Tab-separated table of C-alpha atoms and ligand atoms in Angstrom:
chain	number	residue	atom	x	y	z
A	1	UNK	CA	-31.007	17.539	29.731
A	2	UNK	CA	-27.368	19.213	29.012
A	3	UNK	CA	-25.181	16.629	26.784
A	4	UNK	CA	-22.078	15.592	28.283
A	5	UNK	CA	-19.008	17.060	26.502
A	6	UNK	CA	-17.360	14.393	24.486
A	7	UNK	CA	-13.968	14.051	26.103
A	8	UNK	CA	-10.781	12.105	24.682
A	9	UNK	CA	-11.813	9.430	27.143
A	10	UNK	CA	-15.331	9.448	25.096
A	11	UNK	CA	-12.607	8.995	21.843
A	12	UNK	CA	-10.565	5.898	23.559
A	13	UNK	CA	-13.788	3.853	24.183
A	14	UNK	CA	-15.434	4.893	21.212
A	15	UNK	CA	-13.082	4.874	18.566
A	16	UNK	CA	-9.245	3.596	19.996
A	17	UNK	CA	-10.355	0.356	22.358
A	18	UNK	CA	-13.076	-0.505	19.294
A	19	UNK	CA	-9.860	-0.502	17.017
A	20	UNK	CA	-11.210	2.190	14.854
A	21	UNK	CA	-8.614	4.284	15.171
A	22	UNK	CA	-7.045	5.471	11.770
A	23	UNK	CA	-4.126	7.209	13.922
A	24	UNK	CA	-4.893	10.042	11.101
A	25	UNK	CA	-3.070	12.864	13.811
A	26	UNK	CA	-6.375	14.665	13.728
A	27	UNK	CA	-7.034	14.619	17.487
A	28	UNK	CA	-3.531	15.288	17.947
A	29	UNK	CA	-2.890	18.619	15.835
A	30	UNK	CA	-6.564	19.958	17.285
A	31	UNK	CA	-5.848	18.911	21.079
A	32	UNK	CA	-5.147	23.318	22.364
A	33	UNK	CA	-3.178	21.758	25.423
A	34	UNK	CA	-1.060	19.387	23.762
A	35	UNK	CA	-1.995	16.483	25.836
A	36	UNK	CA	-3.021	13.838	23.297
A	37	UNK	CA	0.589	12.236	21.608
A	38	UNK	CA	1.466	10.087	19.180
A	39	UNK	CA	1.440	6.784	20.511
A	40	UNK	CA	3.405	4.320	17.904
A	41	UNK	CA	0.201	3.149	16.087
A	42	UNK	CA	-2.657	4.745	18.210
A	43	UNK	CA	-2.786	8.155	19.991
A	44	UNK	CA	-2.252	8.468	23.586
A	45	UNK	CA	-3.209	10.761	26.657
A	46	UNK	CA	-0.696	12.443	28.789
A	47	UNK	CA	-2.226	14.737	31.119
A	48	UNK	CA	-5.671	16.241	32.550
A	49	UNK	CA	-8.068	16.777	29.435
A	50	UNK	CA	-9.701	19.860	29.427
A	51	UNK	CA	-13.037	18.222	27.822
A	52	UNK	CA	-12.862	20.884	24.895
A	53	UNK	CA	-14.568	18.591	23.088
A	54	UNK	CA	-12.437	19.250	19.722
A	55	UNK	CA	-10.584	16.277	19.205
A	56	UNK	CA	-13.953	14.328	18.953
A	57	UNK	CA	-15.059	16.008	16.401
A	58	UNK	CA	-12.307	15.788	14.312
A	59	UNK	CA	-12.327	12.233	13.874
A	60	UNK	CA	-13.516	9.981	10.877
A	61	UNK	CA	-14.149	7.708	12.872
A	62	UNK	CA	-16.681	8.311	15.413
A	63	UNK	CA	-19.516	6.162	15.611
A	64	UNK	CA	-21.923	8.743	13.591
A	65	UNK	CA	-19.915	8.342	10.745
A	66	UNK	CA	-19.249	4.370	10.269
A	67	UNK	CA	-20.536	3.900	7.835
A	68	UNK	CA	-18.672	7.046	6.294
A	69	UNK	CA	-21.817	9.249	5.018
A	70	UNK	CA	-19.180	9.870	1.692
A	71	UNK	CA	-22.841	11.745	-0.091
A	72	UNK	CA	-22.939	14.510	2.504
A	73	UNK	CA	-19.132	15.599	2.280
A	74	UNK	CA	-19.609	15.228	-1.332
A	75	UNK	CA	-21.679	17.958	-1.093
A	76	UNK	CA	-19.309	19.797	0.810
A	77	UNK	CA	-16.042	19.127	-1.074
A	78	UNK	CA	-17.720	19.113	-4.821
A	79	UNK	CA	-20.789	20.983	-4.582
A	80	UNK	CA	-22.372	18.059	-5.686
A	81	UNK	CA	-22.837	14.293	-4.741
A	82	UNK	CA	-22.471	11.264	-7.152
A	83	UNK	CA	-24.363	9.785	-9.591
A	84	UNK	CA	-25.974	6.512	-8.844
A	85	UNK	CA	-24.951	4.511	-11.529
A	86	UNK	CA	-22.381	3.955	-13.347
A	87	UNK	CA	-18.097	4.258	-12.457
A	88	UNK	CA	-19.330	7.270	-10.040
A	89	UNK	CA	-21.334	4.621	-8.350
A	90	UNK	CA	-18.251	3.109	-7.469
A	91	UNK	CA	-15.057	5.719	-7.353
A	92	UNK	CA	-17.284	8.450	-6.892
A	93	UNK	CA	-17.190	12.214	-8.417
A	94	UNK	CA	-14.734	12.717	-10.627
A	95	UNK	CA	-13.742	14.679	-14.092
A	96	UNK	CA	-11.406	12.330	-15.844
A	97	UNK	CA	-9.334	9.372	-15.716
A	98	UNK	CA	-5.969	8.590	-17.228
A	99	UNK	CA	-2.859	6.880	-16.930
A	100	UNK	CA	0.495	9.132	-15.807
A	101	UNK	CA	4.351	8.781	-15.040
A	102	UNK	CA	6.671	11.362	-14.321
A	103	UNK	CA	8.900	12.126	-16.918
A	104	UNK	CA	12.171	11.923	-15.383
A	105	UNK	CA	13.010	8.291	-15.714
A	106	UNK	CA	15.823	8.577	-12.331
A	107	UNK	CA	12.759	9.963	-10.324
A	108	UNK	CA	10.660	7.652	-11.752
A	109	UNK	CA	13.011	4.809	-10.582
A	110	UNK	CA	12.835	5.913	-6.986
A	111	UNK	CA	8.545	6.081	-6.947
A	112	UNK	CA	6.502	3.898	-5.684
A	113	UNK	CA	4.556	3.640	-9.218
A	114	UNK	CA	4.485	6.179	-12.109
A	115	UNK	CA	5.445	8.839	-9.547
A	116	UNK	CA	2.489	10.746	-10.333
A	117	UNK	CA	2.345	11.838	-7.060
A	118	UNK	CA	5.929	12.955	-7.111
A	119	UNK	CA	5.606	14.963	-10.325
A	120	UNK	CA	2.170	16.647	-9.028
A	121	UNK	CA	4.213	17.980	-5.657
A	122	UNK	CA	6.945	19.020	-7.558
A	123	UNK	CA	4.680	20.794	-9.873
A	124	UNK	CA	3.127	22.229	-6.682
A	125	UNK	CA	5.997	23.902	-5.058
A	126	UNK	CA	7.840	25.067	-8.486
A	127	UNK	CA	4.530	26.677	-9.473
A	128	UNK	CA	3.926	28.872	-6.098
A	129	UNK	CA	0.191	27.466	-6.307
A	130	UNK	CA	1.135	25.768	-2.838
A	131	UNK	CA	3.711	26.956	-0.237
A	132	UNK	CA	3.838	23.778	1.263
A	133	UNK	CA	3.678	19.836	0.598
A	134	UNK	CA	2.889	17.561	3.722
A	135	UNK	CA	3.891	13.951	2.682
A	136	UNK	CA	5.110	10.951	4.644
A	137	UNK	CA	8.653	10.085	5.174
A	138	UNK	CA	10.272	7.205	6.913
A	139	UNK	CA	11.014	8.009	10.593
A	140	UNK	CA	15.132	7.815	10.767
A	141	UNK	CA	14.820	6.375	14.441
A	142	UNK	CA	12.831	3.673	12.992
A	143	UNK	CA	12.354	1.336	9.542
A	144	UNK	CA	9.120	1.775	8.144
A	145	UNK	CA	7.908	3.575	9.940
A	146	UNK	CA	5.467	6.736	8.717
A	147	UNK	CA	5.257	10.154	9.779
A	148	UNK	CA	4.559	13.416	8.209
A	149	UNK	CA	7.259	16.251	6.851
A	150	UNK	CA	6.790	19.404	5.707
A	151	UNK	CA	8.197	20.409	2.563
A	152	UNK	CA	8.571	23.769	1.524
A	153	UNK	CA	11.368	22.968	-1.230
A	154	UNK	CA	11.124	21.066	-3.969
A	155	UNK	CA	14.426	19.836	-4.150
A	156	UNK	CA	13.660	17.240	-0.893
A	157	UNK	CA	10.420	15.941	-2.312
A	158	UNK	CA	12.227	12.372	-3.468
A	159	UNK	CA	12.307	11.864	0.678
A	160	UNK	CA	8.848	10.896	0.724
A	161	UNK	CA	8.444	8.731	-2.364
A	162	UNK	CA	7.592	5.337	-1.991
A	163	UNK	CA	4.930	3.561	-0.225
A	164	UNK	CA	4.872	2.984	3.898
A	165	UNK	CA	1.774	0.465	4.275
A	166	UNK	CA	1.246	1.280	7.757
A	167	UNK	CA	-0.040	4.399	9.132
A	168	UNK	CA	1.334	7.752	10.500
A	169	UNK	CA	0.017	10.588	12.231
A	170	UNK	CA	-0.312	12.702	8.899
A	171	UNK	CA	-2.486	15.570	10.540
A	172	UNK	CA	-0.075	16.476	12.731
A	173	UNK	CA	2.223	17.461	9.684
A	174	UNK	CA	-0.559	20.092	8.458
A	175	UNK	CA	-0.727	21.702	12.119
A	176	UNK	CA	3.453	22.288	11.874
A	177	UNK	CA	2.734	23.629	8.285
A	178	UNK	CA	0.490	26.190	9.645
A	179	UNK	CA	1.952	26.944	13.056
A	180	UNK	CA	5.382	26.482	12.473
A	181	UNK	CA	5.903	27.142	9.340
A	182	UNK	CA	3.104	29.750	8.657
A	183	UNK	CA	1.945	28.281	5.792
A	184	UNK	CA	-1.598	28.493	4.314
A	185	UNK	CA	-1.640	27.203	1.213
A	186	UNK	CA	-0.879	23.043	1.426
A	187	UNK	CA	-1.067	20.361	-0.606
A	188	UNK	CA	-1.950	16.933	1.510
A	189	UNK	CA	-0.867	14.266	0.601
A	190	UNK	CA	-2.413	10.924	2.440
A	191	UNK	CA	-4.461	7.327	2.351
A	192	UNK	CA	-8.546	7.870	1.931
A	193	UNK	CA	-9.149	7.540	5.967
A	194	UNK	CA	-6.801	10.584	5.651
A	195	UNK	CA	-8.528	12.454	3.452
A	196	UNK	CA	-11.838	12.228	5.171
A	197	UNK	CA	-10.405	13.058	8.661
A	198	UNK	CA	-9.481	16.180	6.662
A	199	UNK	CA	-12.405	16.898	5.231
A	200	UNK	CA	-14.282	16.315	8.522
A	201	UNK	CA	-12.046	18.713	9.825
A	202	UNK	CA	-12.805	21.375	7.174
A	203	UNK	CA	-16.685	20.904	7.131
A	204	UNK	CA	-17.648	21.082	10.821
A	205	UNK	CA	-18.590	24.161	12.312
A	206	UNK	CA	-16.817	22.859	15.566
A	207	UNK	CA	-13.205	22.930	14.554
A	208	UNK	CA	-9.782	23.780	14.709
A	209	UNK	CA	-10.239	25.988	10.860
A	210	UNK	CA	-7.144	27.556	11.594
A	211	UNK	CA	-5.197	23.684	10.644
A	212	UNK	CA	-8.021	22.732	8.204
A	213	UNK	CA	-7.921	26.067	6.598
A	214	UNK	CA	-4.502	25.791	5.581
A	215	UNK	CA	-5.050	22.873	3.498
A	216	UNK	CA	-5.177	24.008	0.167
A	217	UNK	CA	-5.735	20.247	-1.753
A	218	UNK	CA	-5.478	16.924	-1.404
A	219	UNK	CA	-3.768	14.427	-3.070
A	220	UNK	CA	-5.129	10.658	-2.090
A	221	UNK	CA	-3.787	7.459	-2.890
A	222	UNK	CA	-5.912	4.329	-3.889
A	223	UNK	CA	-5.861	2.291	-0.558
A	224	UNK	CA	-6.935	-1.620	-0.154
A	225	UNK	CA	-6.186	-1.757	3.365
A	226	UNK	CA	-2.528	-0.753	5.524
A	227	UNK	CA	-0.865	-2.677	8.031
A	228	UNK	CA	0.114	-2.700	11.582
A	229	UNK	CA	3.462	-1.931	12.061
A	230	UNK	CA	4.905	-3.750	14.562
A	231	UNK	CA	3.074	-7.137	13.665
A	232	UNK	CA	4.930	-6.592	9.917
A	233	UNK	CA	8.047	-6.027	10.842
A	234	UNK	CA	8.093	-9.116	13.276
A	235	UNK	CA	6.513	-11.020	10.371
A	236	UNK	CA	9.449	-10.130	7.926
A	237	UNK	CA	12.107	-10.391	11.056
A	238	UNK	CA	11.043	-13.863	11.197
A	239	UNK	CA	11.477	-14.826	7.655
A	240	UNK	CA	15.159	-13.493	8.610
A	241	UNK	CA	14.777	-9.957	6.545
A	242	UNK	CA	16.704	-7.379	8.881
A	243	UNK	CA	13.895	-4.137	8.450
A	244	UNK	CA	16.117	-1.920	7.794
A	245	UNK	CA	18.072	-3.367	4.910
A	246	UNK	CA	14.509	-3.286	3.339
A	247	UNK	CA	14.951	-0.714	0.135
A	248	UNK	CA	10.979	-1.256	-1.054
A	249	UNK	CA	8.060	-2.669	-0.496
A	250	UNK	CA	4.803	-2.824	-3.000
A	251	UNK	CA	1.958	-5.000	-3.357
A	252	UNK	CA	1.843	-6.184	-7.087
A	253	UNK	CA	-0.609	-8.464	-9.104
A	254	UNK	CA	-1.981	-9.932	-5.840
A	255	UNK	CA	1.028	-10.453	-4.214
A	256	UNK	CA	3.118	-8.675	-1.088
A	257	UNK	CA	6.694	-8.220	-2.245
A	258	UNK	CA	9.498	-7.019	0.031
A	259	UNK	CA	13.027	-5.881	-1.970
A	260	UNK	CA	16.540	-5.000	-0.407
A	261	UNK	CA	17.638	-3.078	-3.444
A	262	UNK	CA	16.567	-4.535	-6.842
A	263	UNK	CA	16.221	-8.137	-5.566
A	264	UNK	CA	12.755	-9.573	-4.097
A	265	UNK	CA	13.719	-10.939	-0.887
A	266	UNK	CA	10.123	-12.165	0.300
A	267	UNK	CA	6.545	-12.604	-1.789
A	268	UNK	CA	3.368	-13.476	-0.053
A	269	UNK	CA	0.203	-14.071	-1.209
A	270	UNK	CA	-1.794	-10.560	-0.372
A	271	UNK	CA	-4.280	-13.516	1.659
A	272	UNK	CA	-1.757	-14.094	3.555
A	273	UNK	CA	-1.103	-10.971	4.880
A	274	UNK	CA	-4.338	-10.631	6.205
A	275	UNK	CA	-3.458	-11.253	9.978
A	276	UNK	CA	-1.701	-7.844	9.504
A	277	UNK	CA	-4.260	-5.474	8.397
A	278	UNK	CA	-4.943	-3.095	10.638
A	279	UNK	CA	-8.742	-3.389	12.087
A	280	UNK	CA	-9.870	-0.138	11.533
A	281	UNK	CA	-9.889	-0.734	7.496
A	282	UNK	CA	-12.640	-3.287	8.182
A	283	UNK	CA	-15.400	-0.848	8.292
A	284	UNK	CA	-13.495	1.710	5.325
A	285	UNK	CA	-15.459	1.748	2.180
A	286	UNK	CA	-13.357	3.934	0.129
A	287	UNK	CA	-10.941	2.531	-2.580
A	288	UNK	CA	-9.836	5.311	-4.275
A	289	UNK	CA	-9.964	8.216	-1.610
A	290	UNK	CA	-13.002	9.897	-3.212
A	291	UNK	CA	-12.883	12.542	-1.547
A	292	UNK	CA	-9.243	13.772	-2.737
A	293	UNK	CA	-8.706	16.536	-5.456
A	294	UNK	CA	-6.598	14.079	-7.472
A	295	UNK	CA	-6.634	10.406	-6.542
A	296	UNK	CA	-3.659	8.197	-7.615
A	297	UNK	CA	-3.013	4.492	-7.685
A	298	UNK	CA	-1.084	1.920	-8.616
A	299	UNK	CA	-3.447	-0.996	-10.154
A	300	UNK	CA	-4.881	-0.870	-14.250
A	301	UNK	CA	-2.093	0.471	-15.795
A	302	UNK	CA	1.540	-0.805	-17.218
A	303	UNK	CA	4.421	-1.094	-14.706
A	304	UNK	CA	5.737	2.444	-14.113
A	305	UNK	CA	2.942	3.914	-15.094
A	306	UNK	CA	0.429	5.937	-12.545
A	307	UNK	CA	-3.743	5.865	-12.403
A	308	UNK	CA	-5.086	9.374	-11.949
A	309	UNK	CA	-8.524	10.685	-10.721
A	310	UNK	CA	-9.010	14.158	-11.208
A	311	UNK	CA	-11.916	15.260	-8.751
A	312	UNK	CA	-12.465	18.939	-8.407
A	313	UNK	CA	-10.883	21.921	-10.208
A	314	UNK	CA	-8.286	22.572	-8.517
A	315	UNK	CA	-7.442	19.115	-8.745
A	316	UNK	CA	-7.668	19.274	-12.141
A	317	UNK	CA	-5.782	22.227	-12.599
A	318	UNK	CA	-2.586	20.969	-10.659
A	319	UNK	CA	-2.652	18.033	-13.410
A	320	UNK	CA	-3.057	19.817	-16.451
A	321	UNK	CA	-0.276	22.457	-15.483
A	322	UNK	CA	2.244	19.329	-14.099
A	323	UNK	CA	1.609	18.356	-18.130
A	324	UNK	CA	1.889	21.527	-19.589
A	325	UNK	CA	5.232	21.800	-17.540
A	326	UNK	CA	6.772	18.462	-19.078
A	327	UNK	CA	7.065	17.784	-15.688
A	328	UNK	CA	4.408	14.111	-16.450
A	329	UNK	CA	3.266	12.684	-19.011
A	330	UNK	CA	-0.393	11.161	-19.932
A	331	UNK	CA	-2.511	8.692	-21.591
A	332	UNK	CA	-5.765	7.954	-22.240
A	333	UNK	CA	-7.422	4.885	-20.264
A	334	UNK	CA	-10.627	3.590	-22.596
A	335	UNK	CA	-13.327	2.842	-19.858
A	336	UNK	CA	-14.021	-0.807	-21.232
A	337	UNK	CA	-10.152	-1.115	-20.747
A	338	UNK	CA	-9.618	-4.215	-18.622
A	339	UNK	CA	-7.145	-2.121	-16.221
A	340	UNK	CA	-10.259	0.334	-15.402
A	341	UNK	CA	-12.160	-2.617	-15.025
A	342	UNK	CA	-9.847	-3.961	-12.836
A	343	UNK	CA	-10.588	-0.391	-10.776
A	344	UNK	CA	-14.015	-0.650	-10.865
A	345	UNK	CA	-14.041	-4.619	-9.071
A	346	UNK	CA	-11.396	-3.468	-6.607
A	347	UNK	CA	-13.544	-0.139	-5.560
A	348	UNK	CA	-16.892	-2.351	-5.344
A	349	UNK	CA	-15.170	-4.860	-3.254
A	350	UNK	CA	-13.934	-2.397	-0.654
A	351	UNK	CA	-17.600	-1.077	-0.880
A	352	UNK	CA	-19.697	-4.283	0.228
A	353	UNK	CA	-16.937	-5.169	2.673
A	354	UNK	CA	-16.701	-2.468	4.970
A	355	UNK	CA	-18.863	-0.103	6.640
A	356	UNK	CA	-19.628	-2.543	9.209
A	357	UNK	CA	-18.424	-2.663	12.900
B	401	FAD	C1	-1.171	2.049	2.999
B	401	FAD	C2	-1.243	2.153	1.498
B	401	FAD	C3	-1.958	1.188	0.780
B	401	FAD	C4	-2.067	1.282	-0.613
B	401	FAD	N1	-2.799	0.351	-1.302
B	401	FAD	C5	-2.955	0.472	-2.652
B	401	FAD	C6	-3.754	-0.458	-3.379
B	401	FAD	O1	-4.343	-1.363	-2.799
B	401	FAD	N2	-3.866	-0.296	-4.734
B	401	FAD	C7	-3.244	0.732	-5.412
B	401	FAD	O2	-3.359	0.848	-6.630
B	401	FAD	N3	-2.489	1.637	-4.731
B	401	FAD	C8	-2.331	1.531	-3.385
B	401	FAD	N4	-1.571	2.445	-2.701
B	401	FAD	C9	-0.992	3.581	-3.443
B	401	FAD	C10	0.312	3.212	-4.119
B	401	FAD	O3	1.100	2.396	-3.286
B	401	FAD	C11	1.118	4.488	-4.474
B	401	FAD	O4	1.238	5.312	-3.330
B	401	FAD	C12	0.439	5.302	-5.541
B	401	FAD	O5	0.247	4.510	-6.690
B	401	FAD	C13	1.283	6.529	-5.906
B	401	FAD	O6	2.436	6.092	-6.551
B	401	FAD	P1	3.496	7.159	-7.042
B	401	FAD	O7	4.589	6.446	-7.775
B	401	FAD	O8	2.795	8.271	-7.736
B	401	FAD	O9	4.022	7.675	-5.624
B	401	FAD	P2	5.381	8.403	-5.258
B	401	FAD	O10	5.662	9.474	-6.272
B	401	FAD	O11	6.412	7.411	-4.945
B	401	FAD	O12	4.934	9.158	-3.903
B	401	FAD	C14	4.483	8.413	-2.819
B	401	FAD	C15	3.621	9.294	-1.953
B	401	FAD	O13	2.922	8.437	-1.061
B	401	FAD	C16	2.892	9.023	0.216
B	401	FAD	N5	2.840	7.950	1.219
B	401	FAD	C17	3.648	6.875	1.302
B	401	FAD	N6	3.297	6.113	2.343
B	401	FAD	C18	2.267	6.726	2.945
B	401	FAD	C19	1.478	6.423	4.087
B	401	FAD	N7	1.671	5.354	4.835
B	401	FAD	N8	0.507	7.285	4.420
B	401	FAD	C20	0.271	8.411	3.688
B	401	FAD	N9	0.990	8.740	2.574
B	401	FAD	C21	1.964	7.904	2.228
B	401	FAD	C22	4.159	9.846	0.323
B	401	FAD	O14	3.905	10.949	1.123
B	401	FAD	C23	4.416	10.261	-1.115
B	401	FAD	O15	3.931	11.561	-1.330
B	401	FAD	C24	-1.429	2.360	-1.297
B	401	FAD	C25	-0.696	3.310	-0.574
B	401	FAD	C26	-0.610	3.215	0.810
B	401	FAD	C27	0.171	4.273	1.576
């Protein structure tokens, strides 16, 4: 018997109406007829689908892959899978581990955390390595909310510092890198559902390469669980914080912290905040985006201060020349050091609570 083509309907009852959805942009940037939008917080239909099939299988989220099979596109992305014991066990394959911070201390003050992340994109660009940095700004028609930018200049970079805990359709950025831009060369920067819709993109033979080609690395970001937009902005509406006076928000030694410039206006136990999370991170098992070139976080190290995961060599690279630069700065994290510790409990919690539907 012929299988049935796996349509964008096949996606909304397998994947968006089981609220699986990651709204990673993937089906969006592969769609060849333009038909499947951004929808706020999920993707939407708007026309006749041409049952192409391609959007289905670029998603991480299909139900083949829940739990995520992270061995197999370890393969894939290092050549090799993790060991099974040990920290691999738990953050999977990596080279080193360290604490970072860009050096410019006005930069600094405008990151999220060390600005790690910021110094590495920087370093990208200034370099040539990378033509292009796709990174998530703040849409200007509305607070808080992420989508993806293009950079091809350094000098804008500061745009997309800072954390947005809900979700945008990142993917979508990487398709206007490569079509509209003509770029080929990018550096990615996104959550770990991210960076497994792009590697899912990369490894199947039934794909749009000419978007997944053009990704040159990825840079993902340690990643407990995001937020539904709308729900979170009502939430801090109602404890009478007007969005878009809102200069930061972090979550910080358990605790969900909401700032209009250098005062904390709300703090909420990160329990609290659970009527927020957006379902789809119930069945995520992935911490620290283990399947990034360089992974970087916030949690076991100082205030200011980064936690970096270099993964493959190019990865690895990209740090050692952002050092050698004097664009960041590093130090050593002992492994018995309570902060890696700290790491290692986090990553093992997000492991025995997801992969279930
Ligand atoms: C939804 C979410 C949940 C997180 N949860 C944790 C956590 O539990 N523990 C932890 O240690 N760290 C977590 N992080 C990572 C942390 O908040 C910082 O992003 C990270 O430490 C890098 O800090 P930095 O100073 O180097 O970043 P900066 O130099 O300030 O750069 C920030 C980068 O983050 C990207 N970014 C911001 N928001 C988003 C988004 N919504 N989607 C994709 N990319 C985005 C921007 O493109 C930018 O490149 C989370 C991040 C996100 C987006």
């Amino acid at each position: 018997m012929i299988a049935r083509p796996k349509t964008f309907g096949n996606l909304l009852t397998e994947v968006v109406r089981q609220r699986l959805c990651v709204y990673c942009g993937a089906c969006i940037a592969t769609c060849p007829v333009g038909i499947i939008l951004p929808g706020g917080e999920e993707p939407i239909l708007k026309g006749a689908c041409i049952a192409c099939q391609l959007c289905y299988y670029q998603c991480p989220r299909t139900p083949d892959l829940i739990p995520f099979p992270m061995e197999e596109f370890e393969e894939f992305v290092f050549r090799r899978s993790r060991e099974a014991s040990g920290m691999e066990a738990l953050i999977g394959v990596h080279r080193s581990i360290f604490a970072a911070r860009i050096v410019d201390e006005g930069i600094r003050h405008r990151c999220q955390d060390g600005g790690a992340v910021t110094a590495l994109a920087i370093q990208a660009l200034r370099s040539g390595t990378f033509d292009a940095v796709v990174a998530t700004v703040i849409d200007p028609s509305k607070p808080w909310k992420p989508i993806p930018k293009v950079f091809t200049d350094q000098k804008n970079l500061l745009e997309a510092s800072g954390t947005k805990y809900s979700l945008g359709p990142l993917i979508t950025g990487l398709g206007s890198a490569h079509f509209e831009f003509s770029r080929r060369r990018v550096l990615v920067v996104g959550v770990p559902c991210e960076v497994q819709a792009l590697r899912r993109m990369q490894s199947n033979p039934f794909s749009s390469h000419k978007i997944s080609e053009a990704m040159a690395a990825a840079i993902g970001l340690f990643c407990a669980e995001s937020f539904w937009l709308e729900r979170l902005m009502e939430y801090i509406q109602g404890r009478g914080i007007e969005p878009s006076r809102i200069t930061r928000l972090a979550i910080k030694r358990g605790r969900f912290r909401v700032y209009e410039g250098d005062k904390e206006v709300l703090s909420e136990p990160i329990k609290a905040m659970e009527a927020f999370t957006r379902d789809s991170c119930r069945v995520c098992q992935d911490f620290t985006a283990e399947l990034a070139d360089v992974s970087v976080g916030g949690v076991g190290v100082p205030d200011g201060w980064s936690l970096v995961i270099t993964r493959s060599h190019i990865g690895e690279e990209l740090v050692k020349e952002a050092i050698k630069a004097g664009i960041m700065e590093a130090r050593a994290i002992p492994e018995e050091s309570e902060g890696l510790q700290l790491v290692l409990r986090l990553a093992k919690q997000k492991r025995e609570r997801g992969g279930k539907v």
